[in-house]
Every structure is written in C-alpha cells, then in structure tokens.
Coordinates of C-alpha atoms in Angstrom, one line a residue:
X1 CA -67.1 62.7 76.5
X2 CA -67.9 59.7 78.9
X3 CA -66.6 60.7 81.7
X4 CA -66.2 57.2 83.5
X5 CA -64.0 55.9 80.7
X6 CA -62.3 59.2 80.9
X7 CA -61.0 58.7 84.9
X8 CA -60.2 54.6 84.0
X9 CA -57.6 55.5 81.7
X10 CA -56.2 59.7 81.6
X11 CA -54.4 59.1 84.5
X12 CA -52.6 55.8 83.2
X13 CA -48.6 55.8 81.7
X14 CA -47.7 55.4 78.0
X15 CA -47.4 51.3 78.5
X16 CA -50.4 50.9 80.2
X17 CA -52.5 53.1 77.6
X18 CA -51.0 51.6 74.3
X19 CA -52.9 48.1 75.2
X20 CA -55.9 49.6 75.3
X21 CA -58.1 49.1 72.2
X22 CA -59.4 52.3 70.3
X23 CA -63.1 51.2 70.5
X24 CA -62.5 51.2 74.8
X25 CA -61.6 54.9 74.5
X26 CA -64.9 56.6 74.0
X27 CA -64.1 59.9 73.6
X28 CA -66.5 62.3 70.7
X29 CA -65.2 65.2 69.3
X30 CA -68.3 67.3 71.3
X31 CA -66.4 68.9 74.3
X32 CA -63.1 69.0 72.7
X33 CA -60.9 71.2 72.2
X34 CA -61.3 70.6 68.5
X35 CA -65.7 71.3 68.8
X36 CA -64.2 74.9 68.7
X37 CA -62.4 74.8 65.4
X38 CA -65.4 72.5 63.7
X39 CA -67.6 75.4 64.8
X40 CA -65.0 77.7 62.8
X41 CA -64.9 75.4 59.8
X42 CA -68.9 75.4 59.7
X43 CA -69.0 79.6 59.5
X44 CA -66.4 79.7 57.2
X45 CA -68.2 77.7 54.8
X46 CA -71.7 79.4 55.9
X47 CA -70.0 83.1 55.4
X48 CA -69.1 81.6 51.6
X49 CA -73.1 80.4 51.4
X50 CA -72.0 76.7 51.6
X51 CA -74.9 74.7 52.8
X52 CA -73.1 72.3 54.5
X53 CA -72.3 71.7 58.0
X54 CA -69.5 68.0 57.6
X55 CA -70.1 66.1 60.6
X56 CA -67.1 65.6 62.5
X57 CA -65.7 62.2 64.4
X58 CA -62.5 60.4 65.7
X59 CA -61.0 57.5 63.7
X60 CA -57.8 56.9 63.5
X61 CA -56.3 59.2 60.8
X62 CA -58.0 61.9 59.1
X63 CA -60.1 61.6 55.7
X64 CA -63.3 62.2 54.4
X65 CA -65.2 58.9 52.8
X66 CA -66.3 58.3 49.4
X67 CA -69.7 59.4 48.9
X68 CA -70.3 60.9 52.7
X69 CA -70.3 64.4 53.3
X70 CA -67.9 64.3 56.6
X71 CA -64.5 64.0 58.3
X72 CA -62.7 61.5 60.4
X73 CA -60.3 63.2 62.6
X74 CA -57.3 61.5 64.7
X75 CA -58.4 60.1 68.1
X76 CA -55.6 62.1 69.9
X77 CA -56.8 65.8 68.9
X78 CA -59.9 64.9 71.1
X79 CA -58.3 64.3 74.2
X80 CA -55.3 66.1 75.9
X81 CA -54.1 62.6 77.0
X82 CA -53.9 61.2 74.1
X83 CA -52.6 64.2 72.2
X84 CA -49.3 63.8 74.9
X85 CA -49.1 60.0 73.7
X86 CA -48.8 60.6 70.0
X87 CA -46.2 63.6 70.7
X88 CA -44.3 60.4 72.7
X89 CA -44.8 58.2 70.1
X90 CA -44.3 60.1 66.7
X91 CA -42.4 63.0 68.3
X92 CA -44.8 65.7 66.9
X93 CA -48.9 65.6 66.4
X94 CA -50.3 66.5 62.9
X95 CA -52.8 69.1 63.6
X96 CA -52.7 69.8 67.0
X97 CA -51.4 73.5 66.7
X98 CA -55.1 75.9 65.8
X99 CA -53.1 76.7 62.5
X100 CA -52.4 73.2 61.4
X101 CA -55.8 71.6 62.7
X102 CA -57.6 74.2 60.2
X103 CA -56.0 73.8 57.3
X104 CA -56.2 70.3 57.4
X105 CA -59.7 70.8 58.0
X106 CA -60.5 72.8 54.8
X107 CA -58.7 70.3 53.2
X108 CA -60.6 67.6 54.1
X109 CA -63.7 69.8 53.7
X110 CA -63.1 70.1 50.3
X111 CA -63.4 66.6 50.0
X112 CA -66.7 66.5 51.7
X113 CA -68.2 69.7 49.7
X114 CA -67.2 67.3 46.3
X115 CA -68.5 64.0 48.0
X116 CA -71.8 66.4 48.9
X117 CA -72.6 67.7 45.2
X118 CA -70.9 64.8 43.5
X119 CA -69.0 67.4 41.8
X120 CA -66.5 65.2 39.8
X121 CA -69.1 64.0 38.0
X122 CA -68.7 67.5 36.1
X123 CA -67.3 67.9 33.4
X124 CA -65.5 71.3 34.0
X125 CA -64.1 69.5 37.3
X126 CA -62.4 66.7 35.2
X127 CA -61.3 68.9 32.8
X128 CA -59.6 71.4 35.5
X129 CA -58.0 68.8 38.0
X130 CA -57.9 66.0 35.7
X131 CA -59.5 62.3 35.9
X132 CA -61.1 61.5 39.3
X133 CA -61.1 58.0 38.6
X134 CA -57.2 57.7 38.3
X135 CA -56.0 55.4 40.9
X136 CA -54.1 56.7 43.8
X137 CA -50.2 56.7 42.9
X138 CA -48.3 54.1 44.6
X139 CA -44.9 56.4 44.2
X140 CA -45.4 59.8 44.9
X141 CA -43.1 62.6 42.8
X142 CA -43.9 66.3 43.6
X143 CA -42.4 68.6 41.4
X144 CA -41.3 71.5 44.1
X145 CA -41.2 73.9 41.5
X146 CA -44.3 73.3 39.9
X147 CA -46.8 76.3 39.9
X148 CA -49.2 74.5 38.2
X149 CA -50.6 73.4 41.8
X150 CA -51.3 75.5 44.7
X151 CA -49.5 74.7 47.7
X152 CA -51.2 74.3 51.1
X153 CA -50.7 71.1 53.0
X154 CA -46.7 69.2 53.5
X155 CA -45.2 67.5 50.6
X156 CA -47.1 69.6 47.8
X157 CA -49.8 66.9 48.0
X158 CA -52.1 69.1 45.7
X159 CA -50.1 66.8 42.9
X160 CA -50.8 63.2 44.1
X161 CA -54.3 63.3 42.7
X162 CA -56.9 64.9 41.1
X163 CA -58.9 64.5 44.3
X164 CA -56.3 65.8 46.6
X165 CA -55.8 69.0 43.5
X166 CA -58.9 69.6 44.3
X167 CA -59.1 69.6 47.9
X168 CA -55.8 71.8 48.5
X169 CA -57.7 74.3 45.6
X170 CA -60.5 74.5 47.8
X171 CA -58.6 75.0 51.1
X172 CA -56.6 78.0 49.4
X173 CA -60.1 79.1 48.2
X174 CA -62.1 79.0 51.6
X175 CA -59.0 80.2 54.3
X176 CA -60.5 84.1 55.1
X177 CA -58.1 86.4 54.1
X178 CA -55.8 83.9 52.1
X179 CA -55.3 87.0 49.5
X180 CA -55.1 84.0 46.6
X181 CA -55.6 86.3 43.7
X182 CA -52.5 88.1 44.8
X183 CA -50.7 85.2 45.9
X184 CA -51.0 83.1 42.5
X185 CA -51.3 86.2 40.6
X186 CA -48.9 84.7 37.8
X187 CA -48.9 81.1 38.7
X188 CA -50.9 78.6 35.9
X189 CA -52.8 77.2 39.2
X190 CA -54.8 80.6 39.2
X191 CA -56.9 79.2 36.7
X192 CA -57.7 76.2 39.2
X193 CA -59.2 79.0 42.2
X194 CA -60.8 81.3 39.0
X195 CA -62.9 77.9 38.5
X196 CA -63.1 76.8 42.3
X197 CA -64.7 80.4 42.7
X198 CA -67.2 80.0 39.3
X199 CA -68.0 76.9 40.9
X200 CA -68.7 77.8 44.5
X201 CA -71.0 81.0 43.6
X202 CA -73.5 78.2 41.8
X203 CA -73.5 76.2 44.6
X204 CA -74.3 79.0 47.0
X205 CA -77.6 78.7 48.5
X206 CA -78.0 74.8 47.1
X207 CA -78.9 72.2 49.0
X208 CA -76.3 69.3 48.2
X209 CA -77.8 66.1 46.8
X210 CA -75.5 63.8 49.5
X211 CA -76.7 64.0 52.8
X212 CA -75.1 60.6 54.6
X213 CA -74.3 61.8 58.0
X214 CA -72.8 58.0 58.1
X215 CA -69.8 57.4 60.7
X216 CA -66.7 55.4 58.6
X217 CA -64.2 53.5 60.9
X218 CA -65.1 55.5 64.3
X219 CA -62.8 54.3 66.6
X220 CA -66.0 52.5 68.4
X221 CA -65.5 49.9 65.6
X222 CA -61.6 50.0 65.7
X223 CA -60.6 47.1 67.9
X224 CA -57.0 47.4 67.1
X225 CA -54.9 48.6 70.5
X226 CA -53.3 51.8 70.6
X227 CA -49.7 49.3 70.5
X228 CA -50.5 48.3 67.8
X229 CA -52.0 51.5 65.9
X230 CA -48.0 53.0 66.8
X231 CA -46.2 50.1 65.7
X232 CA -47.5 50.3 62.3
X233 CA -47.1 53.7 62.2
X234 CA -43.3 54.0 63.2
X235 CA -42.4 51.1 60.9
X236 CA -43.7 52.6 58.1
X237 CA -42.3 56.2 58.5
X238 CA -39.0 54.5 59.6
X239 CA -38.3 52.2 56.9
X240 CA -39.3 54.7 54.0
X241 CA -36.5 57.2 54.8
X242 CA -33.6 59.3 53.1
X243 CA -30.2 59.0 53.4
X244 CA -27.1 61.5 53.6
X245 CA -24.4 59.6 51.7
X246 CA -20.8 59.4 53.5
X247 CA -19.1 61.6 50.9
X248 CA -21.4 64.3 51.7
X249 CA -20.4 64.2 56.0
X250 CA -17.4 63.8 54.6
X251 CA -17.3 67.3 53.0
X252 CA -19.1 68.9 56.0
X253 CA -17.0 67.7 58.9
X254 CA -13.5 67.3 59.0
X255 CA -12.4 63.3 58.9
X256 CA -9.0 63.4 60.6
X257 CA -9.3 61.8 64.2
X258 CA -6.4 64.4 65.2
X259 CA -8.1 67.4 64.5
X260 CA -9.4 69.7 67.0
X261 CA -13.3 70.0 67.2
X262 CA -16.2 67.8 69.0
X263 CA -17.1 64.9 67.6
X264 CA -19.6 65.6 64.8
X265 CA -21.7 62.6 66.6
X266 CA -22.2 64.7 69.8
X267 CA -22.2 68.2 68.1
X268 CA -25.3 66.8 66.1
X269 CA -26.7 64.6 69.3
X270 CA -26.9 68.3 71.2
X271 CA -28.7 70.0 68.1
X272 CA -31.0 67.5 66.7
X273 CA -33.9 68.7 67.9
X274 CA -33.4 72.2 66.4
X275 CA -31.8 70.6 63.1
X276 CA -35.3 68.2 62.9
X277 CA -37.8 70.7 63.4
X278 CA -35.7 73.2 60.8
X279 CA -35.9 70.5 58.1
X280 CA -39.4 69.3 59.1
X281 CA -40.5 73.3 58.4
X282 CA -38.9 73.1 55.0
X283 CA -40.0 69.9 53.5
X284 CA -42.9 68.4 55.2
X285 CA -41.3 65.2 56.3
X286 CA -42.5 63.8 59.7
X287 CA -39.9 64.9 62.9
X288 CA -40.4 60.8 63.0
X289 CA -38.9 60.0 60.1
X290 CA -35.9 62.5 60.5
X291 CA -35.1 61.4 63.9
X292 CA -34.3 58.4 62.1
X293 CA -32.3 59.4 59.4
X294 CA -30.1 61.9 62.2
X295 CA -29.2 58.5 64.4
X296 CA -28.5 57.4 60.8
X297 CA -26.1 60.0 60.6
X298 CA -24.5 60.0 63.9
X299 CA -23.5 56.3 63.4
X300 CA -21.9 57.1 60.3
X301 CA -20.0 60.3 62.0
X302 CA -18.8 57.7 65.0
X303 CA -18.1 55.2 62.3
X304 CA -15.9 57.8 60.0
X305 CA -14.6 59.7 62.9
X306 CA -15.4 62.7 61.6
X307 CA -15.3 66.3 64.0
X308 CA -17.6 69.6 63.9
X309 CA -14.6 72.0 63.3
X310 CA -16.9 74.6 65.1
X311 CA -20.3 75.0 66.8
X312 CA -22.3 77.8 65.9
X313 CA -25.3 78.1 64.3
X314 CA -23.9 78.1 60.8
X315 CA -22.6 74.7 60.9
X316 CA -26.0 73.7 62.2
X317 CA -27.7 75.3 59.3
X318 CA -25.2 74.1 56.9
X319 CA -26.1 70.5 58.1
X320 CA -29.9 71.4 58.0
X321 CA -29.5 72.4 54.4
X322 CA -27.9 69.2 53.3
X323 CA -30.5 67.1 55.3
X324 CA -33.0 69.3 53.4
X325 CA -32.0 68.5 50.0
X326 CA -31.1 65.2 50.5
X327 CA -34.8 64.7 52.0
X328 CA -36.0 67.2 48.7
X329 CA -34.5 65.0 46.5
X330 CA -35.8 61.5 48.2
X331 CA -39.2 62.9 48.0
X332 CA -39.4 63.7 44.0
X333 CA -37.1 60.4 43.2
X334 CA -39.3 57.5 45.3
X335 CA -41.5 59.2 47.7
X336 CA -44.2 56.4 49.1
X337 CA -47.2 57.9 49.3
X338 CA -49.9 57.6 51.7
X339 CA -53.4 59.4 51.2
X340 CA -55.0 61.8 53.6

C-alpha cells in the first residue's frame, strides 16, 4: 500500500473522504487484510489440481471480466478506513466478514476458471447451464423453491443466468467440506455438481489456454469521487424497494388511538436494527434497502395511528415475518437485477 497516500487521507471524516476520487486512493490488495483470503482461494483451487492462481485487484464492485482470468474486488475490503465508510454509507459491507469475502470469492472464481478454459464454448456446459450467450435479465424472478439451482450467494442468483448457474455450481463445488453430495442428494441441481466434478478432474493438471493477467476498471482509472460512487449506489437500492401495504399494519397493530400500547412508530424505531438484520438473513436484500422500506413503515404507523399492543420478541418476529414475505414476494414479482 502507498503509505504516503495512506497518512493524507485514513485520518480524514466521512465528508472530507467522499470527494476524493477512487484513482487518488492507491491502495492494492498486497498487505490487506483480504491478501490472506486470496492466498486461501489460490490453495483451494491448487488442493482440487486447478492450475490457476486469478489475480486479485480493487475496482469498485466485484466481477471477473470477459475473457480475463481474474477478479475485481470492492475498494473498501482493502482498507480498514474505507471498509468503516461503506458500513456508514450502505449500513452493512458485502464481504467483509472471512465467511462472506470467500464465498464471494469462489463465486467469482468460477467465473475466472470458465473465462481461463473458455469452457462455455463446450458443448456439455451449454447443455447443463443453458445458453451462455443469453443476455443478462433486465427483471430478475427467483423461484425460492426451485431445486433445480444450487443455492450459495443472496437472492438465489444461481437463476439469473447461465453464467451466474455456473459460478454458484462451482462455488458449491470448490468450498472444503461443503458435503454437496449430501446436501443435494435429491435435488435435480445434483446433476449440475456431478458434471462440475466430471468437468474439473479433466481440467486437473491443464494449463488453461487464457492467461490475461489484464487489470479491468482498477480504481487507478476510476476518476469518479467516492460521493459520487455512494450516491449512485443509495438511489438505486432506495428506489427499487418493497412495500408493506396498510391493510397488512393494519392487521399487526391495533388502529384505535385509545388503545393502550406504544406507538407502533417508536416500538419499531427501538427494534429496527434487530428487525433489518433478521430480514436481511432471510432474503438477501441489502440492510440499505430495508432501512428504507422500515422509515416507510413508520410513517405509515404515525400516519394510521396505529399501537404495538405489546413488546416482546414475538411481535418483533411477527413484524419480521411479514417484512420477509412482502420482500419474498417483491423479489420473484419485479426484482431489478444487477450482475455480480
């Protein structure tokens, strides 16, 4: 890491560090504490005979390119600064717990093993996950109950595409002690890791054909300030957000003004942080997007007058549960989708 760029700005406040531009950063992911987890990615796929080693560097979001062998990373899992400025930002950082950051990593390796043999050229591969060449869906329905797909990263993304099928295969595939025999034992997507395992013995030992160790929108390139990176990031997650319909508070709290009880406004103001991380855990929507929907809900409780006729944990987890399904059911009816 340069460490001269690194005393300028780890010691400035949130406004003074949002106007600076990504390409002023200068922060690599060698001295991390993400180097440590690459390093883990790399003997994973070396213990599976994998002759690949993805090169690793901060952009903006994570993804692997078309045609290079490698993954882009978020800036803000490279620096303990900036990992405190997305969690003030967005609420919550995608991949900044060791559990998380892996996954998404043999995820995204996936990607880079296929970009490195070219494998969706095959024919086996198109006719197991289906026509690479499909364009990315601009509305995104997951089927929750489908077992046709395996189901590794949020919002059962292993259906948005046949890229994204494979790469959630090959995550279930590579994870050490994963157990994915036993897991999908009578699932149809069993068939998928049968030929992700077929597939990975003939590559083992193989030198892949794609070797590009080409950087793809490194945040030395990205002249776009950190300001602006967020506000383009909370106006989308903001805008494309479920509802809870008034009936429904209706039913949950009581609506007479008389009735004794907190105000369902406050009983939910001192419980939305538990209520958003409950619903986050169950269907992969950002703690963003429901912080949204629960001032949403508040307004409508003030507006309605409506009164929690207790406060205990069950009334938070019946609230939680009708915030989950109305968030399940916004998901499969007009999800927008946006790709790893």
């Amino acid at each position: 890491m340069a460490k001269g760029t690194n005393r300028r700005w780890a010691s400035l406040g949130d406004e003074r560090l949002l106007d600076l531009r990504f390409c002023d950063l200068g922060v690599t992911v060698e001295g991390s504490a993400l180097e440590p987890l690459v390093h883990e990615l790399w003997a994973e796929l070396d213990q599976r005979g994998l002759k690949l080693k993805p090169h690793v560097w901060p952009s903006t979001e994570w993804f692997s390119p078309d045609g290079v062998p490698g993954i882009a990373v978020p800036f803000y899992l490279v620096h303990p600064r900036l990992l405190r400025l997305e969690r003030s930002m967005m609420i919550e950082a995608e991949g900044s717990s060791r559990e998380e950051c892996l996954m998404i990593l043999r995820h995204e390796a996936g990607h880079a093993v296929q970009h490195a043999w070219r494998l969706q050229r095959r024919d086996g591969w198109r006719r197991t996950f289906g026509d690479p060449s499909r364009p990315y869906p601009t509305i995104y329905r997951p089927d929750p109950a489908s077992q046709r797909f395996v189901q590794h990263l949020r919002q059962y993304y292993a259906q948005a595409h046949p890229h994204e099928d494979f790469a959630e295969t090959f995550a279930v595939w590579l994870a050490p002690r994963s157990q994915w025999r036993r897991r999908y034992a009578d699932w149809p997507a069993l068939r998928k890791l049968e030929f992700m395992d077929e597939l990975m013995r003939e590559l083992r030992g193989t030198s892949p054909p794609v070797r590009s160790r080409r950087f793809v929108e490194p945040l030395t390139r990205v002249r776009q300030t950190l300001r602006e990176h967020y506000a383009e990031k909370q106006a989308h997650q903001a805008n494309d957000r479920p509802s809870i319909p008034d009936r429904d508070l209706q039913r949950l709290f009581a609506a007479e003004p008389g009735r004794r009880g907190e105000p369902a406004a406050a009983f939910l103001r001192r419980h939305r942080a538990e209520i958003r991380r409950m619903v986050a855990r169950f269907t992969g929507e950002s703690q963003f997007t429901l912080e949204h929907v629960l001032e949403d809900v508040i307004g409508r409780c003030m507006a309605l007058e409506l009164r929690a006729g207790r406060d205990n944990r069950r009334m938070r987890v019946d609230f939680a549960l009708l915030m989950t399904v109305r968030t399940v059911h916004f998901h499969y009816s007009r999800r927008n989708w946006v790709a790893l």
